[in-house]
Coordinates of C-alpha atoms in Angstrom, one line a residue:
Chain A
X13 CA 115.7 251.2 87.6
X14 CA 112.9 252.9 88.3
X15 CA 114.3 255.9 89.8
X16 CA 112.2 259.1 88.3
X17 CA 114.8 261.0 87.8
X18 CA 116.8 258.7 85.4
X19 CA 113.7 258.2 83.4
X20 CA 113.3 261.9 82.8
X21 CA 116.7 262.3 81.5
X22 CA 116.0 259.1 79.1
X23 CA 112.9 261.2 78.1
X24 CA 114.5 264.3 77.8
X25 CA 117.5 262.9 75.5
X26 CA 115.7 260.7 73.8
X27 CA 113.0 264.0 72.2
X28 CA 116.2 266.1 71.9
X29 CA 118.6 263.7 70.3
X30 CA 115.5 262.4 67.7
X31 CA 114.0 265.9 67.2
X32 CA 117.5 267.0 65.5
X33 CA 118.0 263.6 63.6
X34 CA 114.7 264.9 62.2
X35 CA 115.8 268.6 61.3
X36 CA 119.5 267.7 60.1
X37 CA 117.7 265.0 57.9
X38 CA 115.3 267.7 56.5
X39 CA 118.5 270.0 55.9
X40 CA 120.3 267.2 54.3
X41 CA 117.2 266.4 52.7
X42 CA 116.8 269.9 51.0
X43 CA 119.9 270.5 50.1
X44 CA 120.7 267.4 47.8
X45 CA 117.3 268.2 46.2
X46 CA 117.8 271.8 45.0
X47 CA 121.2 271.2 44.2
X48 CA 119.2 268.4 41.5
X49 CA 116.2 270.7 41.0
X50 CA 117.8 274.5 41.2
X51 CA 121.4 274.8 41.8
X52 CA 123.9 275.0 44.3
X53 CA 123.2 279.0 44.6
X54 CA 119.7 277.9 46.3
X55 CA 121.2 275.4 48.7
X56 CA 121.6 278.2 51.4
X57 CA 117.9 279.2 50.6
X58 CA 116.3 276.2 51.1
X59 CA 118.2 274.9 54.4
X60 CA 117.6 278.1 55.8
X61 CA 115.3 277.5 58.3
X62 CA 115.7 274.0 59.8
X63 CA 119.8 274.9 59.6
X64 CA 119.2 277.3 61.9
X65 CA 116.6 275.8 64.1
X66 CA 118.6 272.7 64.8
X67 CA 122.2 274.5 64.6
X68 CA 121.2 277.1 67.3
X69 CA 119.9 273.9 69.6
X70 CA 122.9 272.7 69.7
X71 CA 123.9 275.0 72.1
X72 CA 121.7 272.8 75.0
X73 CA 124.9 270.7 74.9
X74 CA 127.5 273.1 75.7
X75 CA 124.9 273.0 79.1
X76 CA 124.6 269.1 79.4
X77 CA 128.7 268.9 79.1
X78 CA 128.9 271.8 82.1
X79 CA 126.1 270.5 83.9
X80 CA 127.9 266.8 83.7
X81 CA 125.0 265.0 82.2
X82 CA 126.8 264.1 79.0
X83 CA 130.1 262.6 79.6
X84 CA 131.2 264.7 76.8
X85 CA 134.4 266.7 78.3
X86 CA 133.5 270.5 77.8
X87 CA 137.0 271.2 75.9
X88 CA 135.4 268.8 73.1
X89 CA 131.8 270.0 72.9
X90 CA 132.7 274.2 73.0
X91 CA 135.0 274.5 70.2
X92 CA 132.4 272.4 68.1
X93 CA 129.4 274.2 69.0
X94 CA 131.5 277.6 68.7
X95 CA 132.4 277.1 65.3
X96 CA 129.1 276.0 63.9
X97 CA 127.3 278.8 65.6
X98 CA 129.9 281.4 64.0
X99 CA 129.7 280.1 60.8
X100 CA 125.6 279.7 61.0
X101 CA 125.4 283.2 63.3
X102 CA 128.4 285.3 62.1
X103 CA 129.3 284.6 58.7
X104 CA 126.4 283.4 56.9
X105 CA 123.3 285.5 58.5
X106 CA 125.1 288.7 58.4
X107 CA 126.9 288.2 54.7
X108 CA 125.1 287.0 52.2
X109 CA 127.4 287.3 49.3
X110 CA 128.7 283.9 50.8
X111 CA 125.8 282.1 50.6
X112 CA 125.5 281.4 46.7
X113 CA 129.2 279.8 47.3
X114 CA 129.3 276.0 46.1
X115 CA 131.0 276.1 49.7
X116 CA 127.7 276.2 51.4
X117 CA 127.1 272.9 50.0
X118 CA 129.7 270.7 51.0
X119 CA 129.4 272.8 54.4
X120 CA 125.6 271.5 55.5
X121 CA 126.1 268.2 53.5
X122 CA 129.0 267.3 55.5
X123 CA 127.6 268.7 58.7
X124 CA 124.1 267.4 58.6
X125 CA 125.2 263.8 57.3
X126 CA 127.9 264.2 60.3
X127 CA 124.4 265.3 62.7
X128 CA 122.0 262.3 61.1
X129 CA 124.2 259.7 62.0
X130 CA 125.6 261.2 65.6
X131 CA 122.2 262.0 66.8
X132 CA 120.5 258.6 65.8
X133 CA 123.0 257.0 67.4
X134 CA 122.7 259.0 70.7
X135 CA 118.8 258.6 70.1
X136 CA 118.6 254.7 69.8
X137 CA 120.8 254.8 72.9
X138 CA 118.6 256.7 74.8
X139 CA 115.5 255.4 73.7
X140 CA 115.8 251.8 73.0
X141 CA 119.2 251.1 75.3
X142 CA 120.4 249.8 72.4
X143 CA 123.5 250.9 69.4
X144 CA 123.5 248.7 66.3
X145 CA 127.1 247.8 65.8
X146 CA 126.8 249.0 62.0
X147 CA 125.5 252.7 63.6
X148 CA 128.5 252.6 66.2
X149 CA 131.1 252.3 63.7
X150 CA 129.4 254.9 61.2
X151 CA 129.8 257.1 64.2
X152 CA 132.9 256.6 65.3
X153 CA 134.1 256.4 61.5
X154 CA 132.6 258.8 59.3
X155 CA 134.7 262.0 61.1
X156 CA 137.6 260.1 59.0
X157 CA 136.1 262.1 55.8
X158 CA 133.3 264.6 57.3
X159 CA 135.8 266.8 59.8
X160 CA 138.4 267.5 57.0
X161 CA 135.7 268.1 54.4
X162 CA 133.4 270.1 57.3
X163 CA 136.2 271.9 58.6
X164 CA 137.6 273.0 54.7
X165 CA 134.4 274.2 53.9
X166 CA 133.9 276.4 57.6
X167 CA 137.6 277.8 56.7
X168 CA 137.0 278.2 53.3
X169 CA 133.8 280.1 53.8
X170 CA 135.0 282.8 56.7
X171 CA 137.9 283.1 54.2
X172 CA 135.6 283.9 51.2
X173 CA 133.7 286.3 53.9
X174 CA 136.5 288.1 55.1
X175 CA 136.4 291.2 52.3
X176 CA 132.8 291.6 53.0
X177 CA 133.4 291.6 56.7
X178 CA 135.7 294.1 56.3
X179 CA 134.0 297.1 54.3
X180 CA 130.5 296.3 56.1
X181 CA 132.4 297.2 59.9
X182 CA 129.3 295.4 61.1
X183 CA 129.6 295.0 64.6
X184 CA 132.3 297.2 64.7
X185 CA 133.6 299.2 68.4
X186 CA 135.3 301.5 68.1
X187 CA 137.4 303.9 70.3
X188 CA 137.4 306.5 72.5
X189 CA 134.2 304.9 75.1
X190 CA 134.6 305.1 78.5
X191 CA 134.7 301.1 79.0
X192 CA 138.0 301.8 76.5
X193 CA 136.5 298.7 74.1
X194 CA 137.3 297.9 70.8
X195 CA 135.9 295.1 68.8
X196 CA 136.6 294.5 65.0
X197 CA 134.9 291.9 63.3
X198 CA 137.5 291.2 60.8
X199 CA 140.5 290.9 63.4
X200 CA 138.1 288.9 65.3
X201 CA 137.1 286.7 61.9
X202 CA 141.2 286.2 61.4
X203 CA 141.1 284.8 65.0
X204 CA 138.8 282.5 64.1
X205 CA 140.3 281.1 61.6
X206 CA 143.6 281.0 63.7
X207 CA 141.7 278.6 66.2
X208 CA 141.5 276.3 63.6
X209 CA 145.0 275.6 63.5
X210 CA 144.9 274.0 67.1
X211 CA 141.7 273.1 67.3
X212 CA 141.2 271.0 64.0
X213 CA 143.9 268.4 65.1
X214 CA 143.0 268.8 68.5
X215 CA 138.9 267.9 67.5
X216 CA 140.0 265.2 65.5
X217 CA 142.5 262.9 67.4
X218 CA 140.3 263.1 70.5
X219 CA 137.9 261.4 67.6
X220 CA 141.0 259.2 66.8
X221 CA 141.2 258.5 70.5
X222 CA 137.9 257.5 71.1
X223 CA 137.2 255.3 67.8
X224 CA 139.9 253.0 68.9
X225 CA 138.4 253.2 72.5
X226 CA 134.5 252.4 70.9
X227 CA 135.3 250.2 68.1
X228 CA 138.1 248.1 70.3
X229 CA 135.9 247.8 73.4
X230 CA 133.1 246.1 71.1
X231 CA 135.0 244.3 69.5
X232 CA 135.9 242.6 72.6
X233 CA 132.3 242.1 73.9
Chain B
X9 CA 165.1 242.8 96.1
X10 CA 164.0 242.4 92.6
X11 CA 161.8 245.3 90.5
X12 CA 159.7 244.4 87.4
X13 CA 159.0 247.6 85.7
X14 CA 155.9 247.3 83.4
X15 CA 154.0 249.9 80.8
X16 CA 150.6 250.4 81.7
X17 CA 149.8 247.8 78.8
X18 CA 151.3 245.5 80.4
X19 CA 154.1 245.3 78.3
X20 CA 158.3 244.9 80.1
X21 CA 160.0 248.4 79.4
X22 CA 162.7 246.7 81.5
X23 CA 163.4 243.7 80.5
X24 CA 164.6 241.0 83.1
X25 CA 164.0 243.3 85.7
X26 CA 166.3 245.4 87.9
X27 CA 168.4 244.5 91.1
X28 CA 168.3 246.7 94.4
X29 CA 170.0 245.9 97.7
X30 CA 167.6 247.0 100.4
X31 CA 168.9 250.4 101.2
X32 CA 167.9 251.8 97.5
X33 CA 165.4 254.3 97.5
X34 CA 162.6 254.6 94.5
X35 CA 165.4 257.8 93.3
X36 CA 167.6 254.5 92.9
X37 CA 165.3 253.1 91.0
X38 CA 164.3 256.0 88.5
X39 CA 168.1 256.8 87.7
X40 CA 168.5 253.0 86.8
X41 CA 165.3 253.3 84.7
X42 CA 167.3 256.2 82.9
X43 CA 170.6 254.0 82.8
X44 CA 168.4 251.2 81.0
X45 CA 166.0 253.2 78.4
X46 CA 168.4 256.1 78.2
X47 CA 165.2 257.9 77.2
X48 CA 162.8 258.3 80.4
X49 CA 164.9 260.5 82.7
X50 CA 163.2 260.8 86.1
X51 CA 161.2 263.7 86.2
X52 CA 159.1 262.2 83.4
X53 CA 158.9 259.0 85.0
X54 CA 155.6 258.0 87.0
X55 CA 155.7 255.0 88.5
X56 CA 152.9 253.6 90.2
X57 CA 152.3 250.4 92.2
X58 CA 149.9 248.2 90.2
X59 CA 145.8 248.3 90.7
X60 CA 143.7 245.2 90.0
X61 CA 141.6 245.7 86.9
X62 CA 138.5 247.2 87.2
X63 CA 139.3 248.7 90.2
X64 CA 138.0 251.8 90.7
X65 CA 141.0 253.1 92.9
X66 CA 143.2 256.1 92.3
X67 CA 147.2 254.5 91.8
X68 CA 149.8 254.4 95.1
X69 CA 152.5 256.8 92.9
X70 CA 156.0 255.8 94.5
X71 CA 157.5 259.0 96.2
X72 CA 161.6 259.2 94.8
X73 CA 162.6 259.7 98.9
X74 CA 161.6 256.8 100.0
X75 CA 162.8 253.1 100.2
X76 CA 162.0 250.7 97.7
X77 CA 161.6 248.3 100.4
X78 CA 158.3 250.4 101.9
X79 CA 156.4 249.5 98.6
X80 CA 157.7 245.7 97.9
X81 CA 156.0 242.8 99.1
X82 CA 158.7 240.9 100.5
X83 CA 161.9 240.9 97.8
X84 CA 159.7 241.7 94.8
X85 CA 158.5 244.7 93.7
X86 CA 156.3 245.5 90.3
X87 CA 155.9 249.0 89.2
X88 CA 154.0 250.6 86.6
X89 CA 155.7 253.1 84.1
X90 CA 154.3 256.3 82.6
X91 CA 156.0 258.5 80.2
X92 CA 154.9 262.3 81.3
X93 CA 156.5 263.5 78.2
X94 CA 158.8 266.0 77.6
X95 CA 159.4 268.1 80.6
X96 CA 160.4 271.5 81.4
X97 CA 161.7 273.0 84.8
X98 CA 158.6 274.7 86.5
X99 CA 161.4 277.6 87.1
X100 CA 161.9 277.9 82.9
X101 CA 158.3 278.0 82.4
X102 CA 157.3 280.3 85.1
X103 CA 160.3 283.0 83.2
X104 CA 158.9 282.9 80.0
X105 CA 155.2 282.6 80.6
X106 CA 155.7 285.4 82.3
X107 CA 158.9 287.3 80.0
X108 CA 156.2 287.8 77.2
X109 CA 154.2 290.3 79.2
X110 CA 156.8 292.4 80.8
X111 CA 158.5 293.1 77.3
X112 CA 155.3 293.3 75.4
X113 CA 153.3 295.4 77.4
X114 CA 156.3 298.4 77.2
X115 CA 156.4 297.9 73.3
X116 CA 152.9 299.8 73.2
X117 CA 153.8 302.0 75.2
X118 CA 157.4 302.9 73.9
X119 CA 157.0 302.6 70.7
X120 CA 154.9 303.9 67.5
X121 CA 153.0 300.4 66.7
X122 CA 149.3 302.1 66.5
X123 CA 150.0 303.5 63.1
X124 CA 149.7 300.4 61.6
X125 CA 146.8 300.1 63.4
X126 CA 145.6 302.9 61.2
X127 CA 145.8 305.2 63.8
X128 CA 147.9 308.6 64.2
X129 CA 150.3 307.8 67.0
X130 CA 150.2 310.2 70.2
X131 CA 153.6 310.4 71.7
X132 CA 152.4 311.9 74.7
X133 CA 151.3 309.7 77.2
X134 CA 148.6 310.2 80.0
X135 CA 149.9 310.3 83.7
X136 CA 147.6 307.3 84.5
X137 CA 149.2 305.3 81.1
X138 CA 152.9 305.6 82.4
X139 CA 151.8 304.5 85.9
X140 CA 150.2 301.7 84.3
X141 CA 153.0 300.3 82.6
X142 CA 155.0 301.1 85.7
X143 CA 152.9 298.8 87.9
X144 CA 151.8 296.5 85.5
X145 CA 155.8 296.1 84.7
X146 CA 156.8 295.6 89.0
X147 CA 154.0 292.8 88.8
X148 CA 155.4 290.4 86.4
X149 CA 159.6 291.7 87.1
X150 CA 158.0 290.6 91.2
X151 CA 156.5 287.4 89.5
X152 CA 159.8 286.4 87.7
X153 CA 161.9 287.1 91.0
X154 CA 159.7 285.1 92.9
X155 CA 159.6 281.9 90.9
X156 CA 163.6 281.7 91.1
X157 CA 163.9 282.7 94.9
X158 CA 160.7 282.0 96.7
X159 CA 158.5 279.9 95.6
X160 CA 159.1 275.7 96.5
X161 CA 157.5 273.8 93.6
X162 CA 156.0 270.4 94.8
X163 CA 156.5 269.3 91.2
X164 CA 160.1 269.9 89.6
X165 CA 158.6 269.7 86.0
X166 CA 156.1 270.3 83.8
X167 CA 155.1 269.0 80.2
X168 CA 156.5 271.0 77.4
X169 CA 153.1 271.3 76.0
X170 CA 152.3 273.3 79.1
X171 CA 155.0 276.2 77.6
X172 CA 152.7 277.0 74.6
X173 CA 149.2 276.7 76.3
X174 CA 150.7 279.3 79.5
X175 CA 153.4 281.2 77.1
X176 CA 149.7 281.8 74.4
X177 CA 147.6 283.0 77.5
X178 CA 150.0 285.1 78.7
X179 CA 151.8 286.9 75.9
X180 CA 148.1 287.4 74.1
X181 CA 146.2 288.9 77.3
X182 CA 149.3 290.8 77.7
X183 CA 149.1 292.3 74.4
X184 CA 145.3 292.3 74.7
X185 CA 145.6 294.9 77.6
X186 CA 149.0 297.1 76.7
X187 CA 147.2 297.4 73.0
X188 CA 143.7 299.1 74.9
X189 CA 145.9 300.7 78.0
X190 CA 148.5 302.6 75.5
X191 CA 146.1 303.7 72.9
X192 CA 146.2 307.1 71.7
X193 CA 142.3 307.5 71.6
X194 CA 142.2 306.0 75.7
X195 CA 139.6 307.8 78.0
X196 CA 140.9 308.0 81.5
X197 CA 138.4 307.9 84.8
X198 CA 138.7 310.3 87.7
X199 CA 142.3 311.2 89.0
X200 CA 140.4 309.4 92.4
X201 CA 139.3 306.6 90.5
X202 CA 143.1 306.0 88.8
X203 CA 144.6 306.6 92.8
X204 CA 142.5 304.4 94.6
X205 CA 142.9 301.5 92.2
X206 CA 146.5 301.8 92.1
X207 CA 146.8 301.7 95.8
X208 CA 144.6 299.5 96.6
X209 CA 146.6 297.0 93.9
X210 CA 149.6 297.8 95.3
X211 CA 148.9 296.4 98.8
X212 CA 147.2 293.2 97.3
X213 CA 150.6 292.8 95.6
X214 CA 152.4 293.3 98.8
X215 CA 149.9 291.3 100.7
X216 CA 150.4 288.8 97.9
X217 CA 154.3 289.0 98.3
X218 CA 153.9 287.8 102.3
X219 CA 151.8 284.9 101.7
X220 CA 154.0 283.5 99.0
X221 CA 156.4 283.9 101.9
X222 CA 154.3 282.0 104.3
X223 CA 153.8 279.5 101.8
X224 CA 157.6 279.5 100.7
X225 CA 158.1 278.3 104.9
X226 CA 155.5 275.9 105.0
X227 CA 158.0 273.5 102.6
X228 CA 162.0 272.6 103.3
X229 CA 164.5 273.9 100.6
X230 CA 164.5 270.0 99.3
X231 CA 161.2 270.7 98.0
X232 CA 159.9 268.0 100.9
X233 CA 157.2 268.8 103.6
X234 CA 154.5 267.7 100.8
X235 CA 150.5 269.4 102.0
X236 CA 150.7 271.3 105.2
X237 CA 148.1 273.4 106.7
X238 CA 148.9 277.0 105.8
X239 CA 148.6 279.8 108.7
X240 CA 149.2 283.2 109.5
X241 CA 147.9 286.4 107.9
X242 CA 145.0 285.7 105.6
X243 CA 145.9 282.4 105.6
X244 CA 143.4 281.6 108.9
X245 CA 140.4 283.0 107.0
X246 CA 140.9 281.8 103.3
X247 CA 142.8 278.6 101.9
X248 CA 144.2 280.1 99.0
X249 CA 145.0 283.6 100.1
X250 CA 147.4 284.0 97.6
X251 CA 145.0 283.7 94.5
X252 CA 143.1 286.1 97.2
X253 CA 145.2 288.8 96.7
X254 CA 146.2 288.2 93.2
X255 CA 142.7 288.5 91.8
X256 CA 142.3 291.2 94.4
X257 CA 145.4 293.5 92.8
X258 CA 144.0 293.1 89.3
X259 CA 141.1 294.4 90.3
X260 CA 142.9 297.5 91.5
X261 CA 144.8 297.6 88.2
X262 CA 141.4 298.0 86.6
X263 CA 139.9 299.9 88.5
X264 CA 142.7 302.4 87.3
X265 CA 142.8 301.7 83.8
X266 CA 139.1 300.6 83.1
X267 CA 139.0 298.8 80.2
X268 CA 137.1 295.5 79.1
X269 CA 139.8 293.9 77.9
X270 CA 141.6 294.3 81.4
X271 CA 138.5 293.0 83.0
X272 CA 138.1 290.2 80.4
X273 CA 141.4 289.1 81.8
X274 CA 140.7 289.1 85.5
X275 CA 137.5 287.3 85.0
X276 CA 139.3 284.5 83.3
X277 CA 142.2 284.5 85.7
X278 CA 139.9 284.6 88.6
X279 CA 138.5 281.6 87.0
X280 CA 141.4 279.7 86.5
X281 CA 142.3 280.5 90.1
X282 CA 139.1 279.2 91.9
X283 CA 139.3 276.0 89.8
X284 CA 142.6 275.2 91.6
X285 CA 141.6 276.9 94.7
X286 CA 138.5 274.6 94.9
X287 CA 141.2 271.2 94.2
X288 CA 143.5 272.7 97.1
X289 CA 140.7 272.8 99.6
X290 CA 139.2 269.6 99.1
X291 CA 142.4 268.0 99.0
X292 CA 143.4 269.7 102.3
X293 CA 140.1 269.0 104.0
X294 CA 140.5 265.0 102.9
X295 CA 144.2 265.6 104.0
X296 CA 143.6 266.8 107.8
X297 CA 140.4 265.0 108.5
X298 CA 140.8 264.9 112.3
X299 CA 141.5 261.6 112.5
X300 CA 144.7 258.8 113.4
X301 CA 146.3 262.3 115.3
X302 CA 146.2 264.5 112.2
X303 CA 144.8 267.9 113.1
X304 CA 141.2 268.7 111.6
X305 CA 141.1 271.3 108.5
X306 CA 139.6 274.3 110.0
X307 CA 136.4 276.0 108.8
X308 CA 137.8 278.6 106.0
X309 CA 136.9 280.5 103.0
X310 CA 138.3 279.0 99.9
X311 CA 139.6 281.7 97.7
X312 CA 136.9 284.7 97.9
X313 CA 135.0 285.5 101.1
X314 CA 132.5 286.2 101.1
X315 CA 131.4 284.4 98.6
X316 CA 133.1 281.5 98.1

């Protein structure tokens, strides 16, 4: 296939999906050592800065599910990407009481071991046109124990943040303007953590859907 | 003639098969589907004629007016089953969808609820405020009369799931919009601005009201007549003049009221609407494609000149 175009995208994935295997393994990385070497109040400190760097990336897919060059359907990839960035954006840049929370922990461990693995596998696909059975089912299996222990610690923490939310007001509208616009970060915060009544079963049987759909198709092969 | 009704895995969800004489139509057909699961009752039946694997094309769905006969090969006949689910009269989900927001929106007004907002309830209410609820109350009361005495569904039904996605939409924009509209601390625009926005709404709404009309003749009270080419009024310049005028009288209602969350709402709506104006075109383009005697699909806007 030698069509240029085709070959760019292989190019294009193949940087992006590696060049976050390599800052989720670096977060994932960090974190298990200071929690040996410091303690789980300087887990947030150390990931800091690759968390955020390969967190906020992630937002390139919300444009390669519009754009259709993931097969990804859009309702699958926003309420991901949404939640991450809140959590990363929202809760724990603008409160740092939170951060010293053994929740920060299981949060990135789950999430980056969840990123290693998905973005490898996406990686070897794009690069070598190849996925290693054993990499397949980690990929399609892993969500069994990373979304409920992800998704606990990403409800757990806005839920430890709301208080602080509250008395700071931070990014707080308020009324009388002339657009007549209100925001409040803690109603907003409780909506948040309303979505995750639908969304959490909703983000985890389309998983359940397509593991049977993966790991029965290969099987077949 | 004899009809095999399979699941789409294959699988007999009829077993032995069902007997027709050659007058039964596929309505025949669903009832004694009914008779013999006593759980798929026909409007959440689908049945399908069967497509070799790996083929890429979309399923021949059996329409319930015709003959069985115009879909067998000779006496035999296999189908494909799908459960839709649960379903729900269009007419019952169109009322409450659409219930939410007309009681809702008077509870900010009426009532005291911004104290325990933390705020110290006004009990007088602005001129443009009581015209708002007024118009914004006529919209969905016109919406609810229409679904039961103009509008011809193509579809009887909808999946249950559908009532909590539309009901959630509707009753939490509602609320959105009375919550900002009714609020004692709400900054008015010009007594021009308020008139001209209202007016202007009301004739998209009336507008609205005709082409549901010429939409409404366009199918037989049977619900039969399936895709026609819609004329008349706006209709010759833009496919789906109806979402036209809808977006186009909640941009009126804004314009009066001004408030973000009002404009949130008719950005999303607007969005909604252009996604199904965009499926209505091309459908009606590959429809009436000017050949075998059908007439061509002529050159229109789809849902907002002059853009798109």
């Amino acid at each position: 296939m030698a069509n240029p175009l085709s070959t760019l995208k292989r190019i294009y994935f193949s940087v992006y999906n590696w060049a976050l295997v390599y800052g989720w393994a670096q977060v994932l990385y960090l974190a298990v050592k200071t929690i040996k070497e410091s303690g789980i109040e300087h887990v947030y400190d150390a990931v800091e800065k690759p968390l955020f760097l390969s967190q906020t990336a992630a937002i390139l897919e919300i444009a390669h599910s519009l754009t259709g060059l993931v097969r990804s359907p859009v309702s699958a990839t926003l309420p991901q990407i949404a939640s991450r960035l809140f959590l990363v954006w929202g809760i724990l840049y603008n409160i740092p009481e939170v951060r010293t929370s053994v929740i920060v922990c299981s949060l990135v461990i789950s999430w980056s071991i969840t990123e290693v693995i998905r973005y490898s596998f996406f990686g070897m696909k794009e690069l070598l046109g190849i996925t290693p059975s054993f990499l397949t089912w980690l990929r399609y299996s892993s969500f069994l124990v990373l979304y409920p222990s992800g998704i606990s610690s990403e409800v757990g923490l806005i839920y430890l943040a709301l208080p602080y939310i509250k008395s700071s007001e931070l990014f707080c509208v308020r009324m009388p303007n002339k657009w007549n616009f209100t925001f409040d970060s803690f109603y907003f915060s409780l909506l948040a953590l309303a979505a995750y009544v639908p969304g959490s079963p909703h983000m985890y049987t389309y998983m359940l859907g397509q593991r049977k759909k993966v790991l029965s198709k290969s099987k077949r092969e | 003639m004899k009809v095999l009704v399979v699941s789409r895995s294959g699988r007999e969800v009829v077993r032995g098969g069902l007997e027709f004489s050659d007058a039964a139509t596929v309505a025949h057909l669903q009832e004694a589907i009914y008779r013999k699961t006593k759980k798929f009752y026909p409007s959440r039946q689908r049945l399908t004629l069967p497509v070799q694997p790996g083929s890429k094309e979309k399923p021949i769905v059996l329409s319930g007016k015709k003959s069985i006969k115009d879909y067998a090969d000779g006496n035999n006949l296999t189908v494909v089953l799908k459960d839709l689910g649960p379903q729900v009269s269009y007419r019952t989900l169109f009322f409450f969808e659409y219930l939410g927001p007309l009681l809702i929106y008077p509870i900010f007004y009426y009532f005291p609820v911004y104290q325990y907002f933390g705020f110290k309830d006004k009990h007088e209410k602005l001129p443009v405020q009581t015209y708002a609820m007024y118009y914004w109350c006529f919209h969905y009361f016109k919406r609810i009369l229409e679904t039961f005495f103009v509008h011809r569904f193509s579809h009887a039904t909808s999946p249950i799931a559908n009532v909590f996605r539309n009901c959630a939409y509707y009753w939490t924009f509602g609320a959105y919009i009375a919550y900002h509209v009714n609020h004692p601390l709400y900054t008015p625009v010009s007594d021009l601005q308020i008139k001209i926005g209202f007016a202007f709404g009301l004739l998209c709404q009336a507008s609205n009201f005709y082409c549901h009309i010429l939409l409404k003749n366009l199918r037989s009270s049977d619900g039969s007549g399936g895709y026609q080419i819609p004329r008349g009024f706006l209709f010759n310049i833009v496919t789906c003049a109806n979402y036209t005028t809808e977006i186009y009288q909640w941009l009126g209602f804004n314009i009066a009221t001004q408030t973000v969350a009002g404009y949130v709402f008719l950005l999303v709506a607007a969005s909604i609407m252009t996604n199904w104006a965009l499926g209505k075109h091309r459908r009606l383009k590959k429809l009436f494609d000017g050949k075998d005697g059908r007439p061509k699909y002529p050159r229109r806007w789809v849902i907002l000149p002059p853009f798109l």
